[in-house]
Short mmCIF file of C-alpha atoms and ligand atoms in Angstrom, two decimals:
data_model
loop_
_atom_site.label_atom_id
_atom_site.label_comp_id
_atom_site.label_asym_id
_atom_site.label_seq_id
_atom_site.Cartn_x
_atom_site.Cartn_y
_atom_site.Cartn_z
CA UNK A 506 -19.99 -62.64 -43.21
CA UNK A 507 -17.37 -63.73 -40.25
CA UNK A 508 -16.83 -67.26 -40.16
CA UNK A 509 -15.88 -68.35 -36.51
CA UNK A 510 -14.09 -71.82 -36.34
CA UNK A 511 -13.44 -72.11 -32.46
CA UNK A 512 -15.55 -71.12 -29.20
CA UNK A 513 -13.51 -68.42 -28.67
CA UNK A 514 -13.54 -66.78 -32.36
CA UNK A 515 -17.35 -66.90 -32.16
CA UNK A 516 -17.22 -65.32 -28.66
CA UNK A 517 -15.04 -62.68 -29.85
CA UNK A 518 -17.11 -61.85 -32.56
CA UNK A 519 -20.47 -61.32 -30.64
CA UNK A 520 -18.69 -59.03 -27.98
CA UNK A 521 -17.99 -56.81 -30.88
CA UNK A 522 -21.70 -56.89 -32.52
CA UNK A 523 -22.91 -56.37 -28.66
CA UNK A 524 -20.60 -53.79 -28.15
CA UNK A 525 -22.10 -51.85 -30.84
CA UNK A 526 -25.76 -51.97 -29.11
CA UNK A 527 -26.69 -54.86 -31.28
CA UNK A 528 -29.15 -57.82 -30.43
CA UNK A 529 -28.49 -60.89 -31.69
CA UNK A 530 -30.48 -63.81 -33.18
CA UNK A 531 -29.84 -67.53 -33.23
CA UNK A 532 -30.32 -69.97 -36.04
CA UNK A 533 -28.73 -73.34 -35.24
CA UNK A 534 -28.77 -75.53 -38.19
CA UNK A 535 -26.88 -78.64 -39.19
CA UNK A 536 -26.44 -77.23 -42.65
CA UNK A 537 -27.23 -78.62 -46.18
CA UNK A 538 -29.25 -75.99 -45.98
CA UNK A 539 -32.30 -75.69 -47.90
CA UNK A 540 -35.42 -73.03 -47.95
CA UNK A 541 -36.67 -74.37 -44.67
CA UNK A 542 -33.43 -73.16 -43.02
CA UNK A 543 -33.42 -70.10 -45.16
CA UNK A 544 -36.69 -68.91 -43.82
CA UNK A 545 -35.71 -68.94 -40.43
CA UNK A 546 -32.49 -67.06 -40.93
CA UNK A 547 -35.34 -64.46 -42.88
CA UNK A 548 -37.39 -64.14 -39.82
CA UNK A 549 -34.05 -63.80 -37.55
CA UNK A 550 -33.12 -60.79 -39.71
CA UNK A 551 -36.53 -59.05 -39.50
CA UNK A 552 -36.54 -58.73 -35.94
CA UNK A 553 -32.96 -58.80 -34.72
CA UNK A 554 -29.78 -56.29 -35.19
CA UNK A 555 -27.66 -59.05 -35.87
CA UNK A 556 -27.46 -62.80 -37.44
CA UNK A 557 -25.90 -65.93 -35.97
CA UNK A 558 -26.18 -69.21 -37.73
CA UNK A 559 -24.90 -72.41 -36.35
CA UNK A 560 -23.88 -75.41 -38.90
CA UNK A 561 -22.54 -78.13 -36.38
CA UNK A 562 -23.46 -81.84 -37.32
CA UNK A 563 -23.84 -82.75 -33.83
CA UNK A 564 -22.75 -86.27 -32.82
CA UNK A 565 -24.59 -86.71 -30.06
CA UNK A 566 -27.85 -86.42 -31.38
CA UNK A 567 -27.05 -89.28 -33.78
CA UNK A 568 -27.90 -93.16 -32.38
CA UNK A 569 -24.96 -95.32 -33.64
CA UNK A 570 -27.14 -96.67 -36.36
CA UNK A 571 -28.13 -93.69 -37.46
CA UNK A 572 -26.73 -91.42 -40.86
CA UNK A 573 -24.03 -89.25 -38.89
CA UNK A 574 -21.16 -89.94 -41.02
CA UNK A 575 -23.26 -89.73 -44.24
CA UNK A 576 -24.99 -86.84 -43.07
CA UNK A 577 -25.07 -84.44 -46.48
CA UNK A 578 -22.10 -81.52 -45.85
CA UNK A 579 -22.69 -78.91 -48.11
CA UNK A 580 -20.45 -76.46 -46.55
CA UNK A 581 -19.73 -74.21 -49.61
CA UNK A 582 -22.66 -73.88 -50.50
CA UNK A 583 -24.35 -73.21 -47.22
CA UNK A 584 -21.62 -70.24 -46.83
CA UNK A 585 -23.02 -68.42 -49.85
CA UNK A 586 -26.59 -68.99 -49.65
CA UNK A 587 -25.80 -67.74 -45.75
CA UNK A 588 -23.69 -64.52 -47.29
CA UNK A 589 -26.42 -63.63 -49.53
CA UNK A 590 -29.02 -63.32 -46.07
CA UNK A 591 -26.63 -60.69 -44.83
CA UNK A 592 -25.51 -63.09 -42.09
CA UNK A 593 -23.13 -61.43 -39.78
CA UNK A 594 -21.41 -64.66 -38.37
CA UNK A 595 -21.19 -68.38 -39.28
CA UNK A 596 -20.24 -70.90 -36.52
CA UNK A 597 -19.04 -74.11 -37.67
CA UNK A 598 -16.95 -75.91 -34.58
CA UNK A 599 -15.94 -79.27 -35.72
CA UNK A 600 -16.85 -81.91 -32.94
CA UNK A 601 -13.67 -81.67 -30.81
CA UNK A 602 -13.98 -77.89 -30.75
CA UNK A 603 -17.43 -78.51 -29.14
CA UNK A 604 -17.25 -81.29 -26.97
CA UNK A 605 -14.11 -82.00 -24.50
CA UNK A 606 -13.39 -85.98 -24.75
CA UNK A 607 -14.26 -86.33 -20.91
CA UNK A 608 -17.40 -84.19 -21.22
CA UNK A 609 -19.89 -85.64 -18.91
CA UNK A 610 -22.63 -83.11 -18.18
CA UNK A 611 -25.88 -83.65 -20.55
CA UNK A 612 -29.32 -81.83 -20.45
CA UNK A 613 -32.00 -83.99 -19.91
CA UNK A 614 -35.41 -83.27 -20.48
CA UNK A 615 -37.12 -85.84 -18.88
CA UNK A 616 -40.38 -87.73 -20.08
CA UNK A 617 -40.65 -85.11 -23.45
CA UNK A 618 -37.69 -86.50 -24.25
CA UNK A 619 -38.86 -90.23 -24.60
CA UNK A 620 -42.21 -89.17 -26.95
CA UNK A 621 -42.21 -89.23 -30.62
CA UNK A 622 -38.55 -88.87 -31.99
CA UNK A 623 -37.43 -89.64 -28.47
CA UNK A 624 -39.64 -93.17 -28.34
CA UNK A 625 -37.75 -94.03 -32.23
CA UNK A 626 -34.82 -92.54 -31.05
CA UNK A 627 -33.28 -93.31 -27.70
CA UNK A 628 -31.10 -90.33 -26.51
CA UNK A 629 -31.49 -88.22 -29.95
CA UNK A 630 -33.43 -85.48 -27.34
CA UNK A 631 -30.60 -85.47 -24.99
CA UNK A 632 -28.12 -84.63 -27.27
CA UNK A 633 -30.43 -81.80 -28.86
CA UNK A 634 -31.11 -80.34 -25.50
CA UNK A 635 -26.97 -80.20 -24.66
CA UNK A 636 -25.76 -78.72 -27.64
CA UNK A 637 -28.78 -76.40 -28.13
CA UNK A 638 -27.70 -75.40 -24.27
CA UNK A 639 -24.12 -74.92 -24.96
CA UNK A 640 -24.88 -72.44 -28.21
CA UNK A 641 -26.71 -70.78 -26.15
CA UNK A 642 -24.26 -69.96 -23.37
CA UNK A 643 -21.80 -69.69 -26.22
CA UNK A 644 -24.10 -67.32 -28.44
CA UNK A 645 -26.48 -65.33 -25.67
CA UNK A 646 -29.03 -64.60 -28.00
CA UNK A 647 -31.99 -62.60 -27.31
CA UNK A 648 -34.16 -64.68 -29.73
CA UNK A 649 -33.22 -67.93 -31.23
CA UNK A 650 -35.18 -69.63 -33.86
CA UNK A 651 -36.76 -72.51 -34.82
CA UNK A 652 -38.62 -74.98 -37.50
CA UNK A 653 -42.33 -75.89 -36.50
CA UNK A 654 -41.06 -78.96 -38.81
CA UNK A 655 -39.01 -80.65 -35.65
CA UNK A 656 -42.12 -80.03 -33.53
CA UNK A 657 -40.72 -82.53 -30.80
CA UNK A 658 -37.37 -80.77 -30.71
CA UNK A 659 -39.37 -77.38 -30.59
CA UNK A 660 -41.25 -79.16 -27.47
CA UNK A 661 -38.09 -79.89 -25.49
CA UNK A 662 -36.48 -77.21 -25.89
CA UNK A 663 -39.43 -74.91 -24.72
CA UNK A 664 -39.12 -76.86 -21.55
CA UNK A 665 -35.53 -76.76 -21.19
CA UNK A 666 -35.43 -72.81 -21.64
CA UNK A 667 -38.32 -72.40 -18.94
CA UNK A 668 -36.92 -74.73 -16.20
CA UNK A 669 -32.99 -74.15 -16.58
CA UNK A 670 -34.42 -70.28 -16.99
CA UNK A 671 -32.41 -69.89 -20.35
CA UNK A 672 -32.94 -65.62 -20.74
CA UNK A 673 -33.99 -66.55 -24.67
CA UNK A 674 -37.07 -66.37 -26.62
CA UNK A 675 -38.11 -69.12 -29.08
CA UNK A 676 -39.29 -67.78 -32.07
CA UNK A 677 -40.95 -71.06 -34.08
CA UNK A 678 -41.50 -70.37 -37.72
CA UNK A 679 -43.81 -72.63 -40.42
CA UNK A 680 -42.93 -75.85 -42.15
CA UNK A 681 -41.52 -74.74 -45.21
CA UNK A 682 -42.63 -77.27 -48.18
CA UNK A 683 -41.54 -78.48 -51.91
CA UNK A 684 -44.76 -77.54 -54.44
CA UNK A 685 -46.49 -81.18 -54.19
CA UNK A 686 -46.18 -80.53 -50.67
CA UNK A 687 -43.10 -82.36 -49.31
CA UNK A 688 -41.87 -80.61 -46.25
CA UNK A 689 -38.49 -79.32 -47.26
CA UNK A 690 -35.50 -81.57 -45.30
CA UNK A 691 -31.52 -82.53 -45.89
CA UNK A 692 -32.53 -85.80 -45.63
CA UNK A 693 -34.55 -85.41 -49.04
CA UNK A 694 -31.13 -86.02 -50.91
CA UNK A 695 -31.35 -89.29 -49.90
CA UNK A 696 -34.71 -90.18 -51.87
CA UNK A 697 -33.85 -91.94 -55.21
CA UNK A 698 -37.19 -90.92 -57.61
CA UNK A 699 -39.33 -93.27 -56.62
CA UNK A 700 -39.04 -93.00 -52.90
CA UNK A 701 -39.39 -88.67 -53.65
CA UNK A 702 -43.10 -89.72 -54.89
CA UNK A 703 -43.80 -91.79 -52.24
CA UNK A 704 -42.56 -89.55 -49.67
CA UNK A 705 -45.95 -87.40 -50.65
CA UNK A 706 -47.63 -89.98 -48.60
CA UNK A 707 -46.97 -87.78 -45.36
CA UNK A 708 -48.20 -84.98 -46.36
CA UNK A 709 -51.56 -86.65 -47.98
CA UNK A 710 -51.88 -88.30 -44.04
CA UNK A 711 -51.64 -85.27 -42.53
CA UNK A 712 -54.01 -83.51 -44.75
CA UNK A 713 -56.43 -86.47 -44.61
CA UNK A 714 -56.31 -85.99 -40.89
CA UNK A 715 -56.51 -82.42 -40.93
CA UNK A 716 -59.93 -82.14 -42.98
CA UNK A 717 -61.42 -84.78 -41.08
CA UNK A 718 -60.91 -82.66 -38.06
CA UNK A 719 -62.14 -79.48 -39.84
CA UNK A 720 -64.92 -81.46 -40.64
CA UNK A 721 -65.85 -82.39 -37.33
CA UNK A 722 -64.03 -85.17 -36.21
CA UNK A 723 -62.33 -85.02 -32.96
CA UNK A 724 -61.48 -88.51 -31.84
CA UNK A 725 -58.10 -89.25 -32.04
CA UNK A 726 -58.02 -93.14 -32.57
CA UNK A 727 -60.63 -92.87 -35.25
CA UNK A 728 -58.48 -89.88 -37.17
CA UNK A 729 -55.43 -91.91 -36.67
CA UNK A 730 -57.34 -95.06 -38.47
CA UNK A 731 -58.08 -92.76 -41.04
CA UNK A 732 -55.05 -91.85 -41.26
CA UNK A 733 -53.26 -95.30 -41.51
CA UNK A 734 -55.78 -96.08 -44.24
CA UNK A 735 -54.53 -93.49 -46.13
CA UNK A 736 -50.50 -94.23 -45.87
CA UNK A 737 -51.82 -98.05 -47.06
CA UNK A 738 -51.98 -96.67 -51.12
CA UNK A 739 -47.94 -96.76 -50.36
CA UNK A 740 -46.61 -100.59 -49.04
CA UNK A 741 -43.33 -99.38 -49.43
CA UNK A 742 -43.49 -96.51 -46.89
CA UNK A 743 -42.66 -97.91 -43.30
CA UNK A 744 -44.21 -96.30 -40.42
CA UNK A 745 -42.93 -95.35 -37.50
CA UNK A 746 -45.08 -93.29 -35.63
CA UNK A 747 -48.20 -91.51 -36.32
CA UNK A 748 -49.51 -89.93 -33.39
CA UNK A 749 -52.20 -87.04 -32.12
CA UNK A 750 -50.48 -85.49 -28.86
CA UNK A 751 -50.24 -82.14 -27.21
CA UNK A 752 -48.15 -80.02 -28.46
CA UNK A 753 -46.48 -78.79 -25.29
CA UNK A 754 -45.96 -82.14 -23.64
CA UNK A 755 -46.07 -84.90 -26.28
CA UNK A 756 -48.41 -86.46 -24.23
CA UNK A 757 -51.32 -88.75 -26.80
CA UNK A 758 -54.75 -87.19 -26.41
CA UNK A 759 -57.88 -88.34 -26.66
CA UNK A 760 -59.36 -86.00 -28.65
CA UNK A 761 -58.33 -83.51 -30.53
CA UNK A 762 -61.05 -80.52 -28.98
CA UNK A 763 -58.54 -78.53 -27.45
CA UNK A 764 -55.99 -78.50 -30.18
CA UNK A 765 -53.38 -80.90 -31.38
CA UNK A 766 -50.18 -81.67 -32.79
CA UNK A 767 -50.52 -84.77 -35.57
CA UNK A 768 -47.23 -86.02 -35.58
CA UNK A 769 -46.15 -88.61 -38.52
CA UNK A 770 -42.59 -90.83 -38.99
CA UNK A 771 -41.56 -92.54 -41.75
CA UNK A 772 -38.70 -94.91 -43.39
CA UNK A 773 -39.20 -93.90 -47.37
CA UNK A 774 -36.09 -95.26 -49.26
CA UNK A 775 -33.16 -94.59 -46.93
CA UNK A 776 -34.84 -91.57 -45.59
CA UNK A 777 -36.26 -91.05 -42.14
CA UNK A 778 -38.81 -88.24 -42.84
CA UNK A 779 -40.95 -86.25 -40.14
CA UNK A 780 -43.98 -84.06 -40.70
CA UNK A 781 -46.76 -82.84 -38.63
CA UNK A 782 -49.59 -80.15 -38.37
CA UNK A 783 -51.09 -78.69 -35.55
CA UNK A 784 -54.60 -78.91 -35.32
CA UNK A 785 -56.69 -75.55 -34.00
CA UNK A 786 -58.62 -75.88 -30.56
CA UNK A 787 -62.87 -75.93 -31.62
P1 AMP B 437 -31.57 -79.10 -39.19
O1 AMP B 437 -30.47 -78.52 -40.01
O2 AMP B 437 -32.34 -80.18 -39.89
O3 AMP B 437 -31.16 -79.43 -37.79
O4 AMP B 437 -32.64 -77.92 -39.05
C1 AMP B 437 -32.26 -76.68 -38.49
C2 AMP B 437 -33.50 -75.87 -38.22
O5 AMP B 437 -34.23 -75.67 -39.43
C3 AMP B 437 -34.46 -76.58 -37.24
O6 AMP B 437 -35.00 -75.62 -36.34
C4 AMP B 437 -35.50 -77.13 -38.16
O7 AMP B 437 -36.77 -77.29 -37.54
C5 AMP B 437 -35.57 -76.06 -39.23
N1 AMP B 437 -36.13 -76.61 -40.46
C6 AMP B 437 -35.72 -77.73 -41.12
N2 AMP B 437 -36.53 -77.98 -42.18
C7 AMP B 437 -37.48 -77.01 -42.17
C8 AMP B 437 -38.62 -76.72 -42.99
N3 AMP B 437 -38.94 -77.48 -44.03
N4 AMP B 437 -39.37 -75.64 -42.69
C9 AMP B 437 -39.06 -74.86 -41.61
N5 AMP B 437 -38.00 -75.08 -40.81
C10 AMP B 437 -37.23 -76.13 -41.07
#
């Protein structure tokens, strides 16, 4: 496995894999990588020639209260884990490599951008969309891919790719989870014991919510009551958002008849966990 430090090491590398007739797949990842990760660098390796994987702890995505500097950096580890998936290049850019200090051009996917995540997290979209943009003029790939896990991110960046015409295919793979069910995250090295058993509580919503549907419910206020009644059993979990919205534009629905994303946020511990499920159209 090449490891590319710079722009131009990366771009030198995928000239060569392109000049041997090769296509090449995208996994951008902020490393501490886990199963999750691992299963989309799996999937990029079935259907491409080549494999590009991205560990960049972007800066911009992180609000200035948020865990950027104790983000968990695991590079050693990441590089064998990535070396034993037959990776054919690793690019790590440290921040300055990637943004110039006067940068001043952003992508901004407006109105997706300010739902779920977005609402919590004012600007976190913004800075997805740019970087995600400049791997992709950096990388080229035919196919990049994805975690249905960050199903706001994978929202905003379907909309970026189809209105700046990025020549790409998203390829969005399942939420990859722990045994009890925890969807597998970085951020689950924060959880002391005790917040790793109440962090279960987001997976018991969603699946709460989920029969009920299956069941025959379909309004979304009353499955989102449900749903709160559920995450009650845990006072120490604090909510941030638990929502029933399209999946394409974040948008709430009513109902959840023609399909649904349930989208759930929450504080456990020193954690900030996400998890969702997408709910079939009847
Ligand atoms: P991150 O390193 O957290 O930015 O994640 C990099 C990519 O891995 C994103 O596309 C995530 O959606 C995806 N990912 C993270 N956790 C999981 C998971 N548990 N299952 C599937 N994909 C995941």
């Amino acid at each position: 496995m090449q490891i590319a430090r710079t722009i131009a090491e990366a771009r030198a590398a995928i000239a060569a894999l392109r000049a041997a007739n090769k296509t090449v797949a995208l996994v951008p990842t902020m490393g501490a990588l886990h199963r999750g990760h691992l299963s989309l660098v799996r999937a990029a390796r079935a259907a491409c020639d080549a494999v590009v994987v991205t560990i960049f702890v972007n800066p911009t995505q992180f609000g200035p209260n948020e865990d950027f500097s104790k983000y968990p950096r695991t590079f050693d580890a990441d590089c064998a884990l990535l070396q034993a998936e037959n990776v054919d290049l690793l690019f790590a850019p440290q921040p300055g490599e990637m943004y110039a200090q006067d940068a001043t051009t952003v992508v901004e996917v407006e109105q997706i951008s300010a739902r779920l995540d977005g609402q919590s997290r004012p600007g976190h979209f913004r800075g997805v969309a740019t970087v995600v943009a400049k791997l992709f003029n950096i990388v080229a790939p035919g196919k990049a891919f994805f975690g249905q896990k960050d199903a706001a991110q994978v929202a905003v960046l379907r909309r970026m790719v189809r209105d700046l015409n990025f020549n790409v295919e998203l390829v969005v793979c399942p939420i990859v989870r722990e045994p009890d069910g925890l969807a597998m995250s970085s951020r689950n090295r924060y959880l002391s014991p005790q917040d790793r058993r109440s962090a279960l509580i987001l997976d018991r919503v969603l699946r709460h919510i989920q029969s009920r549907a299956a069941a025959g419910a379909i309004d979304a206020a009353e499955l989102i009551d449900s749903g709160l009644a559920v995450l009650a059993d845990e006072p120490d979990v604090r909510l941030d958002y638990l929502r029933i919205v399209d999946p394409d534009t974040l948008a709430d629905l009513p109902d959840v008849e023609r399909g649904a994303l349930v989208a759930i946020a929450a504080h456990v511990g020193p954690a900030r966990l996400i998890d969702n499920v997408l709910i079939p159209s009847r």
